[in-house]
Short mmCIF file of C-alpha atoms and ligand atoms in Angstrom, two decimals:
data_model
loop_
_atom_site.label_atom_id
_atom_site.label_comp_id
_atom_site.label_asym_id
_atom_site.label_seq_id
_atom_site.Cartn_x
_atom_site.Cartn_y
_atom_site.Cartn_z
CA MET A 198 105.09 -27.93 81.90
CA SER A 199 101.98 -27.39 80.36
CA LYS A 200 101.48 -24.34 82.38
CA GLU A 201 104.76 -22.93 80.87
CA LEU A 202 103.78 -23.80 77.75
CA ASN A 203 100.55 -22.02 77.49
CA ILE A 204 102.14 -18.71 79.08
CA TRP A 205 104.97 -19.20 76.51
CA LEU A 206 102.53 -19.33 74.00
CA ASP A 207 100.50 -16.54 75.02
CA ASN A 208 103.76 -14.60 75.17
CA LEU A 209 104.81 -15.59 71.59
CA LEU A 210 101.45 -14.82 69.98
CA SER A 211 100.46 -11.45 71.83
CA ASP A 212 104.34 -10.02 70.56
CA ILE A 213 104.15 -11.43 66.40
CA GLU A 214 102.85 -8.52 64.68
CA SER A 215 99.90 -8.96 62.17
CA VAL A 216 98.56 -11.88 64.48
CA GLN A 217 95.76 -10.67 66.52
CA PHE A 218 95.70 -12.75 69.91
CA GLN A 219 92.74 -13.34 71.87
CA ARG A 220 92.78 -15.85 74.99
CA ARG A 221 88.69 -16.44 75.70
CA ASN A 222 89.59 -19.10 78.53
CA SER A 223 92.30 -21.34 79.65
CA ARG A 224 91.33 -23.76 76.97
CA ARG A 225 90.61 -21.77 74.07
CA VAL A 226 92.34 -19.52 72.04
CA ARG A 227 91.37 -17.51 69.44
CA VAL A 228 94.32 -16.36 66.77
CA ASP A 229 93.56 -13.81 63.44
CA VAL A 230 96.44 -14.49 61.22
CA GLY A 231 96.99 -13.24 57.73
CA SER A 232 96.87 -16.35 54.96
CA GLU A 233 100.68 -15.85 54.08
CA ALA A 234 101.56 -16.90 57.75
CA LEU A 235 99.12 -19.44 58.47
CA PRO A 236 100.97 -22.73 57.56
CA ALA A 237 104.03 -20.89 59.42
CA LEU A 238 101.87 -20.68 62.40
CA LEU A 239 100.52 -24.32 62.26
CA GLU A 240 103.41 -25.46 62.03
CA LEU A 241 104.99 -23.93 64.82
CA LEU A 242 101.94 -25.01 67.22
CA GLN A 243 102.14 -28.44 65.92
CA GLY A 244 105.71 -28.98 66.55
CA ARG A 245 106.77 -26.80 69.60
CA ALA A 246 103.68 -26.63 71.57
CA SER A 247 102.29 -29.93 70.48
CA TYR A 248 99.03 -29.25 68.98
CA VAL A 249 98.67 -32.27 67.32
CA HIS A 250 95.25 -32.63 66.86
CA LEU A 251 93.16 -31.29 64.04
CA SER A 252 89.69 -31.46 64.88
CA ALA A 253 88.39 -29.40 62.26
CA ILE A 254 88.46 -26.74 59.50
CA THR A 255 85.59 -24.79 58.89
CA CYS A 256 85.00 -22.27 56.35
CA VAL A 257 82.43 -18.89 56.13
CA ASP A 258 81.33 -17.65 53.18
CA TRP A 259 81.42 -13.49 53.95
CA ILE A 260 80.09 -12.98 50.37
CA GLU A 261 79.46 -9.03 50.86
CA ASP A 262 83.58 -8.59 52.07
CA GLY A 263 84.45 -11.07 49.18
CA GLN A 264 86.05 -13.19 51.30
CA PHE A 265 86.23 -17.18 52.68
CA GLU A 266 87.15 -17.29 55.92
CA LEU A 267 89.19 -20.61 57.17
CA VAL A 268 88.94 -21.76 60.62
CA TYR A 269 91.47 -24.45 61.57
CA HIS A 270 91.02 -25.81 65.07
CA VAL A 271 93.73 -27.40 66.50
CA TRP A 272 94.05 -29.35 70.11
CA SER A 273 96.65 -30.03 72.05
CA TYR A 274 96.56 -33.08 74.36
CA GLU A 275 99.59 -31.66 76.44
CA THR A 276 98.49 -27.88 76.89
CA ARG A 277 94.67 -29.13 76.88
CA SER A 278 93.61 -26.22 75.24
CA LEU A 279 92.00 -25.56 71.62
CA VAL A 280 93.44 -22.82 69.38
CA SER A 281 90.92 -21.61 66.81
CA VAL A 282 93.29 -19.88 63.61
CA HIS A 283 91.25 -17.55 61.62
CA THR A 284 92.46 -16.63 58.35
CA ARG A 285 90.52 -14.74 55.38
CA ILE A 286 91.10 -15.40 51.67
CA PRO A 287 89.81 -13.75 48.57
CA ARG A 288 86.31 -15.22 47.36
CA ASP A 289 87.54 -14.93 44.15
CA PRO A 290 89.72 -16.97 42.58
CA GLY A 291 88.95 -19.00 46.07
CA VAL A 292 92.49 -20.78 45.97
CA TYR A 293 94.44 -21.34 49.27
CA LEU A 294 97.08 -24.01 50.23
CA SER A 295 96.85 -27.15 51.61
CA ILE A 296 97.70 -28.30 54.90
CA TYR A 297 97.70 -31.59 54.22
CA ASP A 298 101.72 -32.36 55.10
CA LEU A 299 101.35 -31.10 58.37
CA TYR A 300 97.99 -32.76 59.12
CA GLN A 301 96.87 -35.67 57.33
CA PRO A 302 93.34 -35.62 58.43
CA ALA A 303 93.00 -31.81 56.79
CA ALA A 304 92.65 -33.79 53.26
CA PHE A 305 89.31 -34.57 54.10
CA PHE A 306 88.17 -31.59 55.81
CA GLU A 307 89.90 -29.92 52.75
CA ARG A 308 87.85 -32.27 50.07
CA ASP A 309 84.43 -31.58 51.66
CA ILE A 310 85.14 -27.52 51.72
CA HIS A 311 86.19 -28.00 48.18
CA GLU A 312 82.66 -29.65 47.64
CA MET A 313 80.20 -27.12 49.58
CA TYR A 314 82.11 -24.08 48.80
CA GLY A 315 84.29 -24.79 45.90
CA LEU A 316 87.07 -23.32 47.55
CA TYR A 317 90.27 -25.30 45.79
CA PHE A 318 93.48 -26.32 47.86
CA GLU A 319 96.62 -26.51 46.39
CA GLY A 320 98.37 -30.17 47.19
CA SER A 321 95.41 -31.44 48.62
CA PRO A 322 95.75 -35.32 47.86
CA ASP A 323 91.89 -35.52 46.48
CA MET A 324 89.81 -32.84 45.11
CA GLU A 325 87.30 -35.13 43.84
CA LYS A 326 83.43 -35.29 44.68
CA PHE A 327 82.58 -36.25 48.34
CA ILE A 328 78.92 -36.51 49.36
CA LEU A 329 77.47 -34.45 46.64
CA THR A 330 78.53 -37.72 44.15
CA GLU A 331 75.59 -37.02 42.11
CA TRP A 332 74.96 -33.27 42.19
CA ASN A 333 75.63 -31.32 39.31
CA GLY A 334 74.81 -27.63 40.67
CA PRO A 335 76.44 -25.08 42.29
CA PRO A 336 78.61 -25.63 45.13
CA PRO A 337 75.73 -25.53 47.78
CA MET A 338 76.95 -23.85 50.55
CA ARG A 339 77.98 -20.60 49.18
CA LYS A 340 75.86 -17.40 49.78
CA ASP A 341 75.68 -16.93 46.28
CA PHE A 342 73.69 -20.08 45.43
CA ASP A 343 69.73 -19.48 46.45
CA GLY A 344 68.36 -22.88 48.05
CA GLU A 345 64.78 -21.86 47.52
CA ALA A 346 64.77 -20.80 43.96
CA PHE A 347 66.48 -24.07 43.27
CA VAL A 348 63.77 -25.75 45.31
CA ASN A 349 61.15 -24.08 43.50
CA GLU A 350 62.19 -24.63 40.07
CA HIS A 351 62.47 -28.39 40.60
CA PHE A 352 59.84 -29.36 43.07
CA HIS A 353 56.18 -29.04 43.64
CA TRP A 354 54.03 -28.65 46.81
CA GLU A 355 51.35 -30.80 48.01
CA GLN A 356 48.59 -29.13 48.38
CA TYR A 357 47.17 -29.24 51.79
CA HIS A 358 43.17 -27.83 52.00
CA PRO A 359 41.22 -30.03 54.65
CA GLN A 360 37.74 -29.76 54.89
CA TRP A 361 38.08 -28.28 58.16
CA LEU A 362 39.68 -25.58 56.80
CA LYS A 363 37.06 -25.10 53.95
CA ASP A 364 34.40 -25.31 56.57
CA LEU A 365 36.01 -22.25 58.30
CA GLU A 366 36.58 -20.35 55.28
CA GLU A 367 32.62 -21.06 54.53
CA GLU A 368 31.88 -19.48 57.88
CA GLY A 369 33.94 -16.03 57.14
CA GLY A 370 37.48 -17.27 59.04
CA GLY A 371 40.22 -19.05 57.47
CA ILE A 372 44.20 -18.80 57.87
CA THR A 373 44.99 -15.35 59.17
CA VAL A 374 48.57 -15.13 58.94
CA ARG A 375 50.64 -17.66 56.37
CA PRO A 376 54.12 -18.73 57.25
CA GLU A 377 55.41 -16.49 54.31
CA ASP A 378 53.88 -13.32 55.85
CA VAL A 379 55.97 -13.96 59.01
CA ARG A 380 59.32 -15.06 57.58
CA MET B 298 59.54 -66.52 27.76
CA SER B 299 56.80 -63.65 28.08
CA ASN B 300 54.51 -66.31 26.36
CA GLU B 301 55.44 -68.99 28.59
CA LEU B 302 54.66 -66.58 31.68
CA GLU B 303 51.20 -65.79 30.72
CA ASN B 304 50.17 -69.43 30.35
CA ILE B 305 50.86 -69.61 34.51
CA PRO B 306 47.32 -70.39 35.24
CA ILE B 307 47.51 -68.41 38.55
CA ARG B 308 47.34 -65.31 37.26
CA GLN B 309 43.39 -64.68 36.49
CA GLU B 310 42.35 -66.13 40.15
CA LEU B 311 45.19 -63.27 41.37
CA GLU B 312 43.59 -60.83 38.97
CA VAL B 313 39.93 -61.15 40.64
CA LEU B 314 41.49 -61.33 44.05
CA GLN B 315 43.15 -57.94 43.21
CA SER B 316 40.35 -56.60 41.35
CA GLY B 317 38.16 -56.39 44.07
CA GLN B 318 35.19 -58.14 41.95
CA LYS B 319 32.81 -60.41 43.41
CA ARG B 320 33.41 -63.92 42.11
CA THR B 321 30.32 -65.60 41.26
CA ASN B 322 30.97 -68.81 43.32
CA PRO B 323 30.16 -67.65 46.53
CA LEU B 324 32.95 -70.13 48.25
CA ALA B 325 35.20 -68.57 46.25
CA ASN B 326 34.50 -65.17 47.65
CA VAL B 327 34.80 -66.79 51.12
CA PHE B 328 38.35 -67.83 49.94
CA ASP B 329 39.41 -64.27 48.61
CA GLY B 330 38.13 -62.78 52.25
CA LEU B 331 40.01 -65.15 53.91
CA VAL B 332 43.47 -64.68 52.02
CA LYS B 333 42.91 -61.11 52.25
CA PHE B 334 42.59 -61.20 55.66
CA CYS B 335 45.52 -63.45 56.21
CA ARG B 336 47.72 -61.02 54.12
CA SER B 337 46.84 -58.49 56.55
CA ARG B 338 47.81 -60.30 59.57
CA SER B 339 51.07 -61.26 58.41
CA MET B 340 53.33 -58.62 56.99
CA PHE B 341 57.22 -58.50 56.74
CA MET B 342 57.99 -54.80 56.74
CA LEU B 343 61.41 -53.53 55.23
CA HIS B 344 62.52 -50.46 57.41
CA TYR B 345 64.10 -47.95 55.50
CA CYS B 346 65.75 -45.69 57.75
CA THR B 347 66.14 -42.76 55.72
CA GLY B 348 65.66 -39.89 58.42
CA CYS B 349 65.27 -39.00 61.45
CA GLY B 350 61.59 -40.40 62.19
CA ALA B 351 63.34 -44.08 62.14
CA ILE B 352 64.37 -43.46 65.76
CA GLU B 353 60.46 -44.15 66.67
CA LEU B 354 60.76 -47.38 65.06
CA PRO B 355 62.78 -49.55 67.77
CA PRO B 356 60.10 -48.93 70.37
CA ALA B 357 57.40 -49.30 68.09
CA MET B 358 58.83 -52.79 66.96
CA THR B 359 60.41 -54.21 70.16
CA SER B 360 58.94 -54.94 73.42
CA ARG B 361 57.55 -51.49 74.31
CA PHE B 362 54.86 -51.24 71.99
CA ASP B 363 55.25 -54.49 70.06
CA MET B 364 53.84 -54.37 66.53
CA GLU B 365 54.92 -57.67 66.32
CA ARG B 366 51.65 -58.72 67.85
CA LEU B 367 49.90 -56.94 64.84
CA GLY B 368 51.88 -59.59 62.84
CA ILE B 369 54.31 -57.49 61.44
CA GLN B 370 58.03 -58.29 61.64
CA PRO B 371 60.99 -56.67 60.41
CA MET B 372 62.41 -58.17 57.15
CA VAL B 373 65.87 -57.83 55.91
CA THR B 374 65.39 -58.05 52.45
CA PRO B 375 63.11 -56.08 49.75
CA ARG B 376 62.57 -59.29 47.79
CA GLN B 377 60.93 -61.16 51.04
CA ALA B 378 59.38 -57.79 52.40
CA ASP B 379 55.80 -56.90 51.75
CA ILE B 380 55.72 -53.11 53.53
CA LEU B 381 58.47 -50.53 52.56
CA LEU B 382 58.53 -47.86 55.70
CA ILE B 383 60.32 -45.25 54.36
CA THR B 384 61.11 -42.93 57.83
CA GLY B 385 61.82 -39.40 57.21
CA TYR B 386 63.33 -37.26 54.89
CA VAL B 387 64.50 -38.71 51.63
CA SER B 388 67.44 -36.97 49.86
CA ILE B 389 67.74 -37.40 45.92
CA LYS B 390 70.66 -39.75 46.47
CA THR B 391 68.44 -42.06 48.77
CA LEU B 392 65.30 -41.73 46.75
CA LYS B 393 67.07 -43.60 43.67
CA ARG B 394 67.59 -46.42 46.02
CA ILE B 395 64.48 -46.42 47.13
CA ILE B 396 63.31 -46.65 43.63
CA LEU B 397 65.32 -49.67 43.34
CA THR B 398 64.48 -51.34 46.29
CA TYR B 399 60.88 -50.55 45.87
CA GLU B 400 60.90 -51.79 42.35
CA GLN B 401 62.44 -55.11 43.74
CA MET B 402 59.81 -55.99 46.16
CA GLY B 403 57.71 -58.88 45.02
CA SER B 404 53.51 -57.88 44.49
CA PRO B 405 51.37 -57.01 46.14
CA LYS B 406 53.59 -54.46 48.12
CA TYR B 407 52.64 -51.55 50.28
CA VAL B 408 54.76 -48.18 51.40
CA ILE B 409 54.35 -46.27 53.66
CA GLY B 410 55.58 -42.72 54.42
CA ILE B 411 56.60 -41.84 57.90
CA CYS B 412 57.04 -38.02 58.85
CA SER B 413 55.99 -34.87 57.49
CA CYS B 414 59.04 -34.56 55.42
CA THR B 415 57.58 -37.61 53.40
CA VAL B 416 54.61 -35.74 52.66
CA ASN B 417 55.51 -32.07 51.75
CA GLY B 418 59.16 -31.84 52.89
CA GLY B 419 58.74 -31.08 56.17
CA MET B 420 61.54 -28.97 57.93
CA TYR B 421 63.60 -29.62 54.98
CA TRP B 422 61.38 -27.77 52.27
CA GLN B 423 63.98 -25.58 51.43
CA SER B 424 66.97 -27.68 51.19
CA TYR B 425 68.38 -28.79 47.93
CA ALA B 426 69.29 -32.04 48.59
CA THR B 427 65.87 -33.49 49.69
CA ALA B 428 62.69 -34.76 47.81
CA LYS B 429 59.58 -33.46 48.83
CA VAL B 430 56.49 -35.20 47.61
CA LEU B 431 57.47 -39.04 48.31
CA ARG B 432 54.25 -39.83 46.05
CA ASP B 433 55.18 -37.95 43.05
CA TYR B 434 57.91 -40.75 42.80
CA LEU B 435 56.12 -43.79 43.84
CA PRO B 436 52.80 -44.83 45.14
CA VAL B 437 51.94 -44.62 48.61
CA ASP B 438 49.18 -46.20 50.60
CA VAL B 439 49.36 -44.51 53.95
CA TYR B 440 51.12 -41.54 55.25
CA ILE B 441 51.74 -40.81 59.27
CA ALA B 442 52.57 -37.27 59.45
CA GLY B 443 54.10 -35.53 62.61
CA CYS B 444 57.45 -34.64 63.25
CA MET B 445 58.55 -37.23 64.35
CA PRO B 446 55.13 -39.14 64.75
CA ARG B 447 55.35 -41.50 67.64
CA PRO B 448 55.11 -45.11 68.35
CA GLU B 449 51.03 -45.04 68.91
CA ALA B 450 50.94 -42.90 65.80
CA VAL B 451 53.30 -45.44 63.98
CA ILE B 452 50.99 -48.11 65.30
CA SER B 453 47.69 -46.53 63.84
CA GLY B 454 49.04 -45.96 60.89
CA LEU B 455 49.78 -49.84 60.26
CA ARG B 456 46.68 -51.10 61.74
CA GLU B 457 45.24 -48.59 59.26
CA LEU B 458 47.01 -50.18 56.54
CA MET B 459 45.48 -53.71 57.95
CA GLU B 460 42.14 -52.57 57.53
CA ASP B 461 42.87 -51.15 53.83
CA ILE B 462 44.49 -54.60 52.81
CA SER B 463 41.54 -56.75 54.40
CA SER B 464 39.11 -54.69 52.56
CA GLY B 465 40.68 -54.84 49.55
CA ARG B 466 41.56 -50.95 49.51
CA ALA B 467 45.19 -50.95 49.46
CA GLU B 468 46.28 -51.32 45.68
CA SER B 469 48.66 -48.75 45.25
CA TRP B 470 51.12 -51.04 43.86
CA LYS B 471 48.85 -51.68 40.97
CA LYS B 472 49.05 -47.69 40.51
CA TYR B 473 52.85 -48.08 39.70
CA TYR B 474 52.06 -50.49 36.66
CA GLN B 475 49.15 -48.51 35.49
CA HIS B 476 50.77 -44.97 35.39
CA TYR B 477 54.21 -46.10 35.19
CA ASP B 478 54.76 -43.10 32.70
CA TYR B 479 53.93 -40.41 35.46
CA TYR B 480 56.26 -41.90 37.97
CA LEU B 481 58.97 -42.63 35.38
CA GLY B 482 58.56 -38.78 34.18
CA ASN B 483 59.11 -37.48 37.94
CA GLN B 484 62.31 -39.73 38.49
CA GLN B 485 63.66 -38.83 35.04
CA LYS B 486 62.97 -34.85 36.25
CA LEU B 487 65.11 -35.39 39.07
CA PHE B 488 67.74 -37.88 38.15
CA GLY B 489 68.16 -36.91 34.65
CA GLU B 490 67.56 -38.64 31.43
CA ASP B 491 69.21 -42.03 31.31
CA TRP B 492 67.87 -42.98 34.96
CA GLN B 493 67.42 -46.53 34.64
CA THR B 494 66.75 -49.20 37.15
CA PRO B 495 67.49 -52.92 36.75
CA THR B 496 63.66 -53.70 36.55
CA ASP B 497 62.25 -53.99 33.97
CA ILE B 498 58.56 -52.54 34.96
CA ILE B 499 56.94 -52.35 31.40
CA ALA B 500 57.39 -56.48 31.34
CA GLU B 501 55.88 -56.94 34.72
CA ALA B 502 53.42 -54.86 33.91
CA ARG B 503 52.31 -56.88 31.11
CA HIS B 504 52.80 -60.13 32.90
CA TYR B 505 50.24 -58.59 35.98
CA ASP B 506 47.99 -57.49 32.78
CA LEU B 507 48.15 -54.43 34.27
CA MET B 508 48.96 -52.56 31.14
CA THR B 509 47.01 -49.25 30.32
CA GLU B 510 47.21 -46.36 28.27
CA HIS B 511 49.21 -44.55 31.40
CA THR B 512 51.93 -47.38 31.31
CA LEU B 513 53.48 -46.29 28.59
CA GLY B 514 54.13 -42.55 27.40
CA GLU B 515 56.82 -39.98 26.24
CA HIS B 516 58.86 -40.88 29.51
CA THR B 517 59.04 -44.45 28.67
CA ALA B 518 60.34 -43.96 25.23
CA LEU B 519 62.83 -41.91 26.60
CA LEU B 520 63.83 -44.71 28.75
CA GLU B 521 63.95 -47.01 26.02
CA LYS B 522 66.12 -44.47 23.91
CA HIS B 523 68.68 -44.44 26.90
CA GLN B 524 68.42 -47.73 28.10
CA LYS B 525 71.46 -49.90 28.21
CA PRO B 526 70.70 -53.51 28.06
CA LEU B 527 71.57 -55.16 31.61
CA GLU B 528 74.67 -57.20 31.52
CA ALA B 529 75.64 -60.00 34.08
CA LEU B 530 79.19 -58.99 36.19
CA GLU B 531 81.90 -60.28 34.87
CA MET B 532 83.70 -62.91 37.38
CA ARG B 533 86.98 -64.18 36.60
CA LEU B 534 89.18 -66.78 38.60
CA SER B 535 93.00 -67.11 38.17
CA VAL B 536 94.56 -70.09 39.78
CA LYS B 537 98.09 -69.93 40.31
CA ASP B 538 100.27 -72.85 38.60
CA LYS B 539 99.72 -75.81 41.14
CA GLN B 540 103.25 -77.18 42.57
CA LYS B 541 104.42 -80.24 40.72
CA VAL B 542 104.58 -83.55 42.86
S1 SF4 C 737 59.76 -34.96 59.68
FE1 SF4 C 737 60.73 -34.29 61.23
S2 SF4 C 737 61.76 -36.21 62.07
FE2 SF4 C 737 60.63 -36.63 60.65
S3 SF4 C 737 62.32 -36.75 59.41
FE3 SF4 C 737 61.46 -34.63 58.63
S4 SF4 C 737 62.50 -33.59 60.67
FE4 SF4 C 737 63.10 -35.60 60.99
#
């Protein structure tokens, strides 16, 4: 049964236009799909092909393309394979549909992504702060948030200039390559 | 209330003991030395496992390296602990809890910062979420650097602290009272102007007679401006009508 289901799924997915389908190995499939079609595809996967387990939703910020990429990882206990559904949505305004009605654990992932990337999921039950409850800055995982500048503005550094280094410097030596130079 | 506290006779004894001055009575000096020695040999440690460095503590505490043979034991509450062990990176959220915990500990108290992350941010130096230099926010007695320091290093750091206590050098807890304005200023910079803890440090500084010109300042003035009085939490009981007999 499960073998058949896999073949059936492969055939179906490779037949649909606008869906790019790649089978990596017997247990991993990558599907690229337009953002309009994603909920329908997930519904199909969940229903007929028994991809009932949503493992994670991940987000990638493609700042140069002005896009967010969302990856939905769904697992089927029957076919024992993981389908990663990739989709891209415009970075601005950064709003997408929640899949909470299909997969309830999505509420957790969507809330997390909302907090870290500022992406809003319509229909998600809770878009409140999650981990960064005491954070007032911009969503920190966005590429346009400059962590280093933030750190330099808010913190200072302990100066480390021990005696052995001073001794070296007196003899004409010292640090030749600083971490800043090689970065 | 404060008058009553000031009349507690033990205060003066403590003061001399803690200021490290010699007393005129030679027997008293012997006694002071004994107290310091005993204090350094019986320490209760509150290990606040903030970061990955905490993973080196179980071997340091248990049979492999056994810090109990040095008289150091884990303790579960801040009120009954002498040492606050901060093991690794401190996120800003955690730092608030650390300060609350530290302020609740009874004096004399000692802080050990384990791991490079507590010294200068360590490998999280670039992270928006972690505080970098722990001793900006509360006085640290001993730093144990390393990523992560092995149990041997932890034990040697603890021995150093014991040494410092018995020789009267580990006095950083006084600094918190004496320079409260400085520490509070750094805390406010990170947590916002209305940062407040349930412990009244200024009153405690008065009680220990550790007020200096650095205890109060612009930051404590800011604290006073924003301070909300502490109120007891409300508890209500409701009883359903008893069945009539
Ligand atoms: S110094 Fe290393 S081991 Fe310690 S908390 Fe930082 S990253 Fe973790």
